[in-house]
Amino acid sequence: MMAQGCRTGLGVLLACLTWFTHAGELSVASESDSVSMPILLVGPDNNYTSEFQAELTSRMLPSLTLTADADVAGLAVALGEDAFVQAQSLGIPVIGVHVSRSALQSARDAGCLCSAVYREATTAAQILVLREMLPAARRVGVLLGPGFAGDEQQLEIPGILFERRSVSNVQQLPAVLAELLPRVDVLLALPDPALYNADTARLILLSSYRQGKPVIGPDEQFVRAGSLAAAYPSVEGMIEATLKLLQHDGLPATMPEAAYARAAVAWNVHVARSYGVIAPDIPAIERRLEAQQ
């Protein structure tokens, strides 16, 4: 299924970072006042890393210069989770870009001096997309698995009943979905790599479709597979958030708080038609998302 509202060109970068399994290294040295140490950019050895580097450099840091010497780097910026794991072996602080909350927490638990730009959109952003796409929905199903790192307090909204179900392992999914879906209007899929991944997508999306219940979230890859819509980090937002972290005072001795990028909206036109959903005003929704953040 084709997803409408997704970006092309450099926008492919965000989805591809999740799937590449081999990381190469490029590095850039900053002469800015905010970051005075050389910065190593670690990412897949392909055009996507080069394009991200070019965008990052040309937009806000024109004084960056390339260097191939990883030994002098005082800070690493890692694109994607594989590169994020690789960069942790360098023994220097790391800013991960397009990494999950759970990956950042695991790195910190292992002693990494790390921060990140998350690959997920916020819970509030997904709820906003849900309300814009399905304004009549009143009963919302939510699966909470071991990888959920969001804020459950955001699942308290007047006029909406969130039917929450805890799922400790994926083997429980068929039974939980069979019990939950008939009770709700929509399934809100919040980021959780243990529950929502390439192995579980078919089960979740087909179960929901057979019950006539659309899925909102958790990201643009699920939208391509059959979710109705999702908020996801925009390319522009990822670059802006990365630059903001690099401007943090005290780097690399003190690391900035992890950040969410400005969100965009992906929607699947074919799924929308099957549920009788009128074509949404995506730019208007994205403006509301920006105002929310």
PDB file of C-alpha atoms in Angstrom:
ATOM      1  CA  MET A   1       0.000   0.000   0.000  1.00  0.00           C
ATOM      2  CA  MET A   2       1.231   3.475  -0.806  1.00  0.00           C
ATOM      3  CA  ALA A   3       1.479   5.971   2.028  1.00  0.00           C
ATOM      4  CA  GLN A   4       0.476   9.510   1.278  1.00  0.00           C
ATOM      5  CA  GLY A   5       2.051  12.363   3.186  1.00  0.00           C
ATOM      6  CA  CYS A   6       5.466  10.629   3.428  1.00  0.00           C
ATOM      7  CA  ARG A   7       8.522  12.532   2.245  1.00  0.00           C
ATOM      8  CA  THR A   8      10.684  11.471  -0.697  1.00  0.00           C
ATOM      9  CA  GLY A   9      14.394  11.952  -1.378  1.00  0.00           C
ATOM     10  CA  LEU A  10      16.146  12.569   1.898  1.00  0.00           C
ATOM     11  CA  GLY A  11      12.932  11.544   3.646  1.00  0.00           C
ATOM     12  CA  VAL A  12      13.758   7.933   2.752  1.00  0.00           C
ATOM     13  CA  LEU A  13      16.716   8.278   5.120  1.00  0.00           C
ATOM     14  CA  LEU A  14      14.628   7.999   8.259  1.00  0.00           C
ATOM     15  CA  ALA A  15      13.042   4.722   7.238  1.00  0.00           C
ATOM     16  CA  CYS A  16      16.268   3.286   5.830  1.00  0.00           C
ATOM     17  CA  LEU A  17      18.288   3.951   8.972  1.00  0.00           C
ATOM     18  CA  THR A  18      16.188   1.377  10.798  1.00  0.00           C
ATOM     19  CA  TRP A  19      16.930  -1.383   8.309  1.00  0.00           C
ATOM     20  CA  PHE A  20      20.617  -0.969   7.454  1.00  0.00           C
ATOM     21  CA  THR A  21      22.819  -3.403   9.350  1.00  0.00           C
ATOM     22  CA  HIS A  22      26.298  -2.170   8.436  1.00  0.00           C
ATOM     23  CA  ALA A  23      27.691   1.170   9.590  1.00  0.00           C
ATOM     24  CA  GLY A  24      30.521   3.145   8.074  1.00  0.00           C
ATOM     25  CA  GLU A  25      32.177   6.251   9.419  1.00  0.00           C
ATOM     26  CA  LEU A  26      32.475   9.834   8.290  1.00  0.00           C
ATOM     27  CA  SER A  27      33.451  12.679  10.556  1.00  0.00           C
ATOM     28  CA  VAL A  28      33.075  16.413  10.724  1.00  0.00           C
ATOM     29  CA  ALA A  29      34.894  18.930  12.862  1.00  0.00           C
ATOM     30  CA  SER A  30      33.044  21.968  14.157  1.00  0.00           C
ATOM     31  CA  GLU A  31      34.638  25.358  14.613  1.00  0.00           C
ATOM     32  CA  SER A  32      31.529  26.810  16.249  1.00  0.00           C
ATOM     33  CA  ASP A  33      31.548  28.296  19.721  1.00  0.00           C
ATOM     34  CA  SER A  34      29.022  25.732  20.945  1.00  0.00           C
ATOM     35  CA  VAL A  35      31.065  22.680  19.959  1.00  0.00           C
ATOM     36  CA  SER A  36      34.831  23.116  19.937  1.00  0.00           C
ATOM     37  CA  MET A  37      35.832  19.460  19.620  1.00  0.00           C
ATOM     38  CA  PRO A  38      35.952  17.333  16.456  1.00  0.00           C
ATOM     39  CA  ILE A  39      32.700  15.482  15.802  1.00  0.00           C
ATOM     40  CA  LEU A  40      32.572  12.016  14.297  1.00  0.00           C
ATOM     41  CA  LEU A  41      29.509  11.248  12.182  1.00  0.00           C
ATOM     42  CA  VAL A  42      28.827   7.507  12.214  1.00  0.00           C
ATOM     43  CA  GLY A  43      26.261   5.992   9.885  1.00  0.00           C
ATOM     44  CA  PRO A  44      25.606   3.547   7.061  1.00  0.00           C
ATOM     45  CA  ASP A  45      28.261   3.847   4.366  1.00  0.00           C
ATOM     46  CA  ASN A  46      25.910   5.033   1.654  1.00  0.00           C
ATOM     47  CA  ASN A  47      24.212   8.053   0.130  1.00  0.00           C
ATOM     48  CA  TYR A  48      21.815   8.469   3.027  1.00  0.00           C
ATOM     49  CA  THR A  49      24.562   9.324   5.504  1.00  0.00           C
ATOM     50  CA  SER A  50      26.162  11.634   2.952  1.00  0.00           C
ATOM     51  CA  GLU A  51      22.874  13.431   2.336  1.00  0.00           C
ATOM     52  CA  PHE A  52      22.194  13.865   6.041  1.00  0.00           C
ATOM     53  CA  GLN A  53      25.700  15.233   6.516  1.00  0.00           C
ATOM     54  CA  ALA A  54      25.271  17.621   3.581  1.00  0.00           C
ATOM     55  CA  GLU A  55      21.925  18.884   4.884  1.00  0.00           C
ATOM     56  CA  LEU A  56      23.239  19.276   8.429  1.00  0.00           C
ATOM     57  CA  THR A  57      26.305  21.167   7.236  1.00  0.00           C
ATOM     58  CA  SER A  58      24.648  23.409   4.648  1.00  0.00           C
ATOM     59  CA  ARG A  59      21.700  24.507   6.749  1.00  0.00           C
ATOM     60  CA  MET A  60      23.179  25.660  10.024  1.00  0.00           C
ATOM     61  CA  LEU A  61      26.819  24.687  10.367  1.00  0.00           C
ATOM     62  CA  PRO A  62      28.588  25.885   7.196  1.00  0.00           C
ATOM     63  CA  SER A  63      31.993  25.920   8.915  1.00  0.00           C
ATOM     64  CA  LEU A  64      32.129  22.120   9.417  1.00  0.00           C
ATOM     65  CA  THR A  65      35.127  20.435   7.826  1.00  0.00           C
ATOM     66  CA  LEU A  66      35.528  16.765   6.991  1.00  0.00           C
ATOM     67  CA  THR A  67      38.101  14.582   8.678  1.00  0.00           C
ATOM     68  CA  ALA A  68      38.735  10.843   8.554  1.00  0.00           C
ATOM     69  CA  ASP A  69      40.517  10.724  11.918  1.00  0.00           C
ATOM     70  CA  ALA A  70      38.253   9.071  14.480  1.00  0.00           C
ATOM     71  CA  ASP A  71      41.030   9.113  17.077  1.00  0.00           C
ATOM     72  CA  VAL A  72      40.736  12.861  17.645  1.00  0.00           C
ATOM     73  CA  ALA A  73      36.942  12.945  17.941  1.00  0.00           C
ATOM     74  CA  GLY A  74      35.520  14.204  21.206  1.00  0.00           C
ATOM     75  CA  LEU A  75      31.908  13.412  20.345  1.00  0.00           C
ATOM     76  CA  ALA A  76      30.102  11.032  17.997  1.00  0.00           C
ATOM     77  CA  VAL A  77      26.820  11.622  16.195  1.00  0.00           C
ATOM     78  CA  ALA A  78      25.377   8.255  15.183  1.00  0.00           C
ATOM     79  CA  LEU A  79      22.668   7.884  12.537  1.00  0.00           C
ATOM     80  CA  GLY A  80      20.390   4.958  13.299  1.00  0.00           C
ATOM     81  CA  GLU A  81      20.462   2.298  15.975  1.00  0.00           C
ATOM     82  CA  ASP A  82      23.156   0.078  14.440  1.00  0.00           C
ATOM     83  CA  ALA A  83      25.501   3.061  14.195  1.00  0.00           C
ATOM     84  CA  PHE A  84      24.467   4.111  17.716  1.00  0.00           C
ATOM     85  CA  VAL A  85      25.563   0.728  19.087  1.00  0.00           C
ATOM     86  CA  GLN A  86      28.806   0.884  17.084  1.00  0.00           C
ATOM     87  CA  ALA A  87      29.630   4.388  18.299  1.00  0.00           C
ATOM     88  CA  GLN A  88      29.370   3.323  21.929  1.00  0.00           C
ATOM     89  CA  SER A  89      32.539   1.248  21.492  1.00  0.00           C
ATOM     90  CA  LEU A  90      34.565   4.386  20.675  1.00  0.00           C
ATOM     91  CA  GLY A  91      34.777   5.458  24.300  1.00  0.00           C
ATOM     92  CA  ILE A  92      33.477   8.989  23.675  1.00  0.00           C
ATOM     93  CA  PRO A  93      30.078  10.628  24.293  1.00  0.00           C
ATOM     94  CA  VAL A  94      27.450   9.831  21.670  1.00  0.00           C
ATOM     95  CA  ILE A  95      24.381  11.596  20.307  1.00  0.00           C
ATOM     96  CA  GLY A  96      22.159   9.080  18.565  1.00  0.00           C
ATOM     97  CA  VAL A  97      19.888  10.316  15.779  1.00  0.00           C
ATOM     98  CA  HIS A  98      16.733   8.379  14.915  1.00  0.00           C
ATOM     99  CA  VAL A  99      17.082   5.929  17.801  1.00  0.00           C
ATOM    100  CA  SER A 100      14.407   4.556  20.096  1.00  0.00           C
ATOM    101  CA  ARG A 101      13.869   5.496  23.712  1.00  0.00           C
ATOM    102  CA  SER A 102      14.590   1.909  24.701  1.00  0.00           C
ATOM    103  CA  ALA A 103      17.911   1.923  22.806  1.00  0.00           C
ATOM    104  CA  LEU A 104      18.979   5.109  24.572  1.00  0.00           C
ATOM    105  CA  GLN A 105      18.018   3.696  27.967  1.00  0.00           C
ATOM    106  CA  SER A 106      19.952   0.483  27.293  1.00  0.00           C
ATOM    107  CA  ALA A 107      23.022   2.507  26.330  1.00  0.00           C
ATOM    108  CA  ARG A 108      22.810   4.601  29.478  1.00  0.00           C
ATOM    109  CA  ASP A 109      22.348   1.501  31.599  1.00  0.00           C
ATOM    110  CA  ALA A 110      25.577   0.178  30.075  1.00  0.00           C
ATOM    111  CA  GLY A 111      27.441   3.336  31.116  1.00  0.00           C
ATOM    112  CA  CYS A 112      27.351   5.339  27.879  1.00  0.00           C
ATOM    113  CA  LEU A 113      27.406   9.130  28.172  1.00  0.00           C
ATOM    114  CA  CYS A 114      24.665   9.512  25.588  1.00  0.00           C
ATOM    115  CA  SER A 115      21.796  11.605  24.349  1.00  0.00           C
ATOM    116  CA  ALA A 116      19.521  11.207  21.357  1.00  0.00           C
ATOM    117  CA  VAL A 117      17.008  12.521  18.892  1.00  0.00           C
ATOM    118  CA  TYR A 118      14.253   9.937  19.141  1.00  0.00           C
ATOM    119  CA  ARG A 119      12.924   8.069  16.139  1.00  0.00           C
ATOM    120  CA  GLU A 120       9.445   8.013  17.689  1.00  0.00           C
ATOM    121  CA  ALA A 121       6.815  10.717  17.756  1.00  0.00           C
ATOM    122  CA  THR A 122       5.333  11.576  21.139  1.00  0.00           C
ATOM    123  CA  THR A 123       2.232   9.888  22.516  1.00  0.00           C
ATOM    124  CA  ALA A 124       0.491  13.255  22.376  1.00  0.00           C
ATOM    125  CA  ALA A 125       1.323  13.576  18.670  1.00  0.00           C
ATOM    126  CA  GLN A 126      -0.175  10.178  17.837  1.00  0.00           C
ATOM    127  CA  ILE A 127      -3.314  11.019  19.798  1.00  0.00           C
ATOM    128  CA  LEU A 128      -3.654  14.306  17.911  1.00  0.00           C
ATOM    129  CA  VAL A 129      -3.416  12.434  14.599  1.00  0.00           C
ATOM    130  CA  LEU A 130      -6.023   9.949  15.809  1.00  0.00           C
ATOM    131  CA  ARG A 131      -8.459  12.694  16.782  1.00  0.00           C
ATOM    132  CA  GLU A 132      -7.966  14.512  13.483  1.00  0.00           C
ATOM    133  CA  MET A 133      -8.365  11.380  11.359  1.00  0.00           C
ATOM    134  CA  LEU A 134     -11.144   9.728  13.394  1.00  0.00           C
ATOM    135  CA  PRO A 135     -12.973  12.477  15.308  1.00  0.00           C
ATOM    136  CA  ALA A 136     -15.867  10.162  16.197  1.00  0.00           C
ATOM    137  CA  ALA A 137     -13.660   7.559  17.905  1.00  0.00           C
ATOM    138  CA  ARG A 138     -14.454   7.292  21.607  1.00  0.00           C
ATOM    139  CA  ARG A 139     -13.050   3.901  22.638  1.00  0.00           C
ATOM    140  CA  VAL A 140      -9.354   3.531  21.873  1.00  0.00           C
ATOM    141  CA  GLY A 141      -7.409   0.312  22.301  1.00  0.00           C
ATOM    142  CA  VAL A 142      -3.796   0.522  23.490  1.00  0.00           C
ATOM    143  CA  LEU A 143      -1.313  -2.326  23.876  1.00  0.00           C
ATOM    144  CA  LEU A 144       1.369  -1.752  26.492  1.00  0.00           C
ATOM    145  CA  GLY A 145       4.348  -4.039  26.086  1.00  0.00           C
ATOM    146  CA  PRO A 146       7.776  -4.397  27.680  1.00  0.00           C
ATOM    147  CA  GLY A 147       9.302  -1.881  25.283  1.00  0.00           C
ATOM    148  CA  PHE A 148       6.811   0.927  25.903  1.00  0.00           C
ATOM    149  CA  ALA A 149       8.635   3.980  27.240  1.00  0.00           C
ATOM    150  CA  GLY A 150       5.981   6.650  26.857  1.00  0.00           C
ATOM    151  CA  ASP A 151       3.914   8.522  29.394  1.00  0.00           C
ATOM    152  CA  GLU A 152       0.705   6.711  30.361  1.00  0.00           C
ATOM    153  CA  GLN A 153      -0.618   9.904  31.918  1.00  0.00           C
ATOM    154  CA  GLN A 154      -1.161  11.192  28.380  1.00  0.00           C
ATOM    155  CA  LEU A 155      -3.760   8.448  27.981  1.00  0.00           C
ATOM    156  CA  GLU A 156      -6.195  10.430  30.114  1.00  0.00           C
ATOM    157  CA  ILE A 157      -8.373  12.625  27.895  1.00  0.00           C
ATOM    158  CA  PRO A 158     -11.960  13.682  28.629  1.00  0.00           C
ATOM    159  CA  GLY A 159     -14.376  12.077  26.199  1.00  0.00           C
ATOM    160  CA  ILE A 160     -12.057   9.219  25.225  1.00  0.00           C
ATOM    161  CA  LEU A 161     -11.881   5.845  26.958  1.00  0.00           C
ATOM    162  CA  PHE A 162      -8.502   4.178  26.550  1.00  0.00           C
ATOM    163  CA  GLU A 163      -8.830   0.405  26.810  1.00  0.00           C
ATOM    164  CA  ARG A 164      -5.329  -0.624  27.882  1.00  0.00           C
ATOM    165  CA  ARG A 165      -3.993  -4.158  27.716  1.00  0.00           C
ATOM    166  CA  SER A 166      -0.609  -5.282  28.985  1.00  0.00           C
ATOM    167  CA  VAL A 167       1.282  -7.685  26.738  1.00  0.00           C
ATOM    168  CA  SER A 168       4.369  -9.265  28.263  1.00  0.00           C
ATOM    169  CA  ASN A 169       5.386 -11.186  25.111  1.00  0.00           C
ATOM    170  CA  VAL A 170       4.340 -11.397  21.471  1.00  0.00           C
ATOM    171  CA  GLN A 171       2.888 -14.876  21.925  1.00  0.00           C
ATOM    172  CA  GLN A 172       0.010 -13.222  23.786  1.00  0.00           C
ATOM    173  CA  LEU A 173      -0.863 -10.909  20.888  1.00  0.00           C
ATOM    174  CA  PRO A 174      -3.449 -13.108  19.091  1.00  0.00           C
ATOM    175  CA  ALA A 175      -5.520 -13.628  22.223  1.00  0.00           C
ATOM    176  CA  VAL A 176      -5.226 -10.035  23.397  1.00  0.00           C
ATOM    177  CA  LEU A 177      -6.193  -8.637  19.989  1.00  0.00           C
ATOM    178  CA  ALA A 178      -9.157 -11.021  19.744  1.00  0.00           C
ATOM    179  CA  GLU A 179     -10.441  -9.783  23.097  1.00  0.00           C
ATOM    180  CA  LEU A 180      -9.635  -6.078  22.667  1.00  0.00           C
ATOM    181  CA  LEU A 181     -10.560  -5.204  19.088  1.00  0.00           C
ATOM    182  CA  PRO A 182     -14.321  -5.890  19.325  1.00  0.00           C
ATOM    183  CA  ARG A 183     -14.488  -3.466  22.275  1.00  0.00           C
ATOM    184  CA  VAL A 184     -12.866  -0.430  20.637  1.00  0.00           C
ATOM    185  CA  ASP A 185     -13.230   1.944  17.679  1.00  0.00           C
ATOM    186  CA  VAL A 186      -9.535   2.133  16.817  1.00  0.00           C
ATOM    187  CA  LEU A 187      -6.200   0.674  17.882  1.00  0.00           C
ATOM    188  CA  LEU A 188      -3.616   3.271  18.901  1.00  0.00           C
ATOM    189  CA  ALA A 189      -0.209   1.731  18.244  1.00  0.00           C
ATOM    190  CA  LEU A 190       2.339   3.502  20.421  1.00  0.00           C
ATOM    191  CA  PRO A 191       6.054   2.978  19.748  1.00  0.00           C
ATOM    192  CA  ASP A 192       7.270  -0.279  21.262  1.00  0.00           C
ATOM    193  CA  PRO A 193       9.844  -2.282  19.279  1.00  0.00           C
ATOM    194  CA  ALA A 194       8.943  -5.422  21.222  1.00  0.00           C
ATOM    195  CA  LEU A 195       5.338  -5.288  19.968  1.00  0.00           C
ATOM    196  CA  TYR A 196       5.413  -3.344  16.718  1.00  0.00           C
ATOM    197  CA  ASN A 197       8.026  -4.663  14.320  1.00  0.00           C
ATOM    198  CA  ALA A 198       8.379  -6.442  10.979  1.00  0.00           C
ATOM    199  CA  ASP A 199       7.535  -9.801  12.571  1.00  0.00           C
ATOM    200  CA  THR A 200       4.271  -8.676  14.189  1.00  0.00           C
ATOM    201  CA  ALA A 201       2.987  -6.197  11.592  1.00  0.00           C
ATOM    202  CA  ARG A 202       1.019  -8.740   9.564  1.00  0.00           C
ATOM    203  CA  LEU A 203      -0.750 -10.192  12.614  1.00  0.00           C
ATOM    204  CA  ILE A 204      -1.686  -6.799  14.068  1.00  0.00           C
ATOM    205  CA  LEU A 205      -2.802  -5.181  10.827  1.00  0.00           C
ATOM    206  CA  LEU A 206      -4.760  -8.160   9.491  1.00  0.00           C
ATOM    207  CA  SER A 207      -6.460  -8.747  12.849  1.00  0.00           C
ATOM    208  CA  SER A 208      -7.492  -5.103  12.995  1.00  0.00           C
ATOM    209  CA  TYR A 209      -8.687  -5.046   9.396  1.00  0.00           C
ATOM    210  CA  ARG A 210     -10.805  -8.181   9.833  1.00  0.00           C
ATOM    211  CA  GLN A 211     -12.467  -6.552  12.828  1.00  0.00           C
ATOM    212  CA  GLY A 212     -13.001  -3.328  10.884  1.00  0.00           C
ATOM    213  CA  LYS A 213     -10.873  -1.331  13.314  1.00  0.00           C
ATOM    214  CA  PRO A 214      -8.245   1.048  11.890  1.00  0.00           C
ATOM    215  CA  VAL A 215      -4.770   1.391  13.368  1.00  0.00           C
ATOM    216  CA  ILE A 216      -3.136   4.727  14.133  1.00  0.00           C
ATOM    217  CA  GLY A 217       0.652   4.628  14.532  1.00  0.00           C
ATOM    218  CA  PRO A 218       3.278   3.779  15.380  1.00  0.00           C
ATOM    219  CA  ASP A 219       5.356   5.089  12.446  1.00  0.00           C
ATOM    220  CA  GLU A 220       5.531   5.615   8.698  1.00  0.00           C
ATOM    221  CA  GLN A 221       6.683   2.034   8.036  1.00  0.00           C
ATOM    222  CA  PHE A 222       3.502   0.684   9.594  1.00  0.00           C
ATOM    223  CA  VAL A 223       1.514   3.150   7.499  1.00  0.00           C
ATOM    224  CA  ARG A 224       3.064   1.702   4.365  1.00  0.00           C
ATOM    225  CA  ALA A 225       2.104  -1.754   5.620  1.00  0.00           C
ATOM    226  CA  GLY A 226      -1.506  -0.863   6.433  1.00  0.00           C
ATOM    227  CA  SER A 227      -1.954   1.538   9.348  1.00  0.00           C
ATOM    228  CA  LEU A 228      -4.336   4.389   8.613  1.00  0.00           C
ATOM    229  CA  ALA A 229      -1.962   7.168   9.696  1.00  0.00           C
ATOM    230  CA  ALA A 230       0.871   8.020  12.044  1.00  0.00           C
ATOM    231  CA  ALA A 231       2.966  10.899  13.273  1.00  0.00           C
ATOM    232  CA  TYR A 232       6.683  10.426  12.647  1.00  0.00           C
ATOM    233  CA  PRO A 233       9.814  12.587  12.920  1.00  0.00           C
ATOM    234  CA  SER A 234      10.194  14.840   9.900  1.00  0.00           C
ATOM    235  CA  VAL A 235      13.523  15.175   8.104  1.00  0.00           C
ATOM    236  CA  GLU A 236      13.623  18.873   8.891  1.00  0.00           C
ATOM    237  CA  GLY A 237      12.788  18.159  12.492  1.00  0.00           C
ATOM    238  CA  MET A 238      15.579  15.586  12.819  1.00  0.00           C
ATOM    239  CA  ILE A 239      18.152  18.034  11.486  1.00  0.00           C
ATOM    240  CA  GLU A 240      16.892  20.888  13.654  1.00  0.00           C
ATOM    241  CA  ALA A 241      16.856  18.712  16.777  1.00  0.00           C
ATOM    242  CA  THR A 242      20.373  17.399  16.079  1.00  0.00           C
ATOM    243  CA  LEU A 243      21.751  20.896  15.665  1.00  0.00           C
ATOM    244  CA  LYS A 244      20.054  22.006  18.859  1.00  0.00           C
ATOM    245  CA  LEU A 245      21.700  19.179  20.805  1.00  0.00           C
ATOM    246  CA  LEU A 246      25.078  20.074  19.295  1.00  0.00           C
ATOM    247  CA  GLN A 247      24.663  23.649  20.537  1.00  0.00           C
ATOM    248  CA  HIS A 248      24.254  22.494  24.130  1.00  0.00           C
ATOM    249  CA  ASP A 249      26.628  24.287  26.511  1.00  0.00           C
ATOM    250  CA  GLY A 250      29.176  22.033  28.146  1.00  0.00           C
ATOM    251  CA  LEU A 251      29.545  19.361  25.488  1.00  0.00           C
ATOM    252  CA  PRO A 252      30.884  16.761  25.795  1.00  0.00           C
ATOM    253  CA  ALA A 253      31.318  16.776  29.585  1.00  0.00           C
ATOM    254  CA  THR A 254      27.589  17.295  30.068  1.00  0.00           C
ATOM    255  CA  MET A 255      25.073  15.921  27.606  1.00  0.00           C
ATOM    256  CA  PRO A 256      21.763  17.561  26.666  1.00  0.00           C
ATOM    257  CA  GLU A 257      18.417  15.975  27.388  1.00  0.00           C
ATOM    258  CA  ALA A 258      17.162  13.706  24.631  1.00  0.00           C
ATOM    259  CA  ALA A 259      14.713  15.338  22.248  1.00  0.00           C
ATOM    260  CA  TYR A 260      11.787  14.575  19.998  1.00  0.00           C
ATOM    261  CA  ALA A 261      11.952  15.933  16.466  1.00  0.00           C
ATOM    262  CA  ARG A 262       9.212  18.012  14.901  1.00  0.00           C
ATOM    263  CA  ALA A 263       6.615  15.593  13.576  1.00  0.00           C
ATOM    264  CA  ALA A 264       5.123  15.036  10.135  1.00  0.00           C
ATOM    265  CA  VAL A 265       2.109  12.900   9.215  1.00  0.00           C
ATOM    266  CA  ALA A 266       1.972   9.836   6.979  1.00  0.00           C
ATOM    267  CA  TRP A 267      -1.371   8.400   5.880  1.00  0.00           C
ATOM    268  CA  ASN A 268      -2.404   5.496   3.699  1.00  0.00           C
ATOM    269  CA  VAL A 269      -4.923   6.566   1.084  1.00  0.00           C
ATOM    270  CA  HIS A 270      -6.053   3.007   0.308  1.00  0.00           C
ATOM    271  CA  VAL A 271      -6.711   2.184   3.947  1.00  0.00           C
ATOM    272  CA  ALA A 272      -8.521   5.503   4.370  1.00  0.00           C
ATOM    273  CA  ARG A 273     -10.836   4.667   1.477  1.00  0.00           C
ATOM    274  CA  SER A 274     -11.563   1.221   2.886  1.00  0.00           C
ATOM    275  CA  TYR A 275     -12.712   2.799   6.158  1.00  0.00           C
ATOM    276  CA  GLY A 276     -14.561   5.669   4.495  1.00  0.00           C
ATOM    277  CA  VAL A 277     -12.191   8.287   5.908  1.00  0.00           C
ATOM    278  CA  ILE A 278     -12.294  11.612   4.095  1.00  0.00           C
ATOM    279  CA  ALA A 279      -8.934  12.823   2.801  1.00  0.00           C
ATOM    280  CA  PRO A 280      -7.345  14.780   5.663  1.00  0.00           C
ATOM    281  CA  ASP A 281      -5.767  18.218   5.517  1.00  0.00           C
ATOM    282  CA  ILE A 282      -2.244  16.994   6.259  1.00  0.00           C
ATOM    283  CA  PRO A 283      -0.565  20.453   6.291  1.00  0.00           C
ATOM    284  CA  ALA A 284      -3.125  21.663   8.826  1.00  0.00           C
ATOM    285  CA  ILE A 285      -2.542  18.624  11.049  1.00  0.00           C
ATOM    286  CA  GLU A 286       1.215  19.144  10.854  1.00  0.00           C
ATOM    287  CA  ARG A 287       0.794  22.768  11.868  1.00  0.00           C
ATOM    288  CA  ARG A 288      -1.169  21.617  14.918  1.00  0.00           C
ATOM    289  CA  LEU A 289       1.570  19.132  15.732  1.00  0.00           C
ATOM    290  CA  GLU A 290       4.184  21.885  15.554  1.00  0.00           C
ATOM    291  CA  ALA A 291       2.100  24.138  17.793  1.00  0.00           C
ATOM    292  CA  GLN A 292       1.640  21.261  20.250  1.00  0.00           C
ATOM    293  CA  GLN A 293       5.379  20.706  20.535  1.00  0.00           C
TER     294      GLN A 293
END
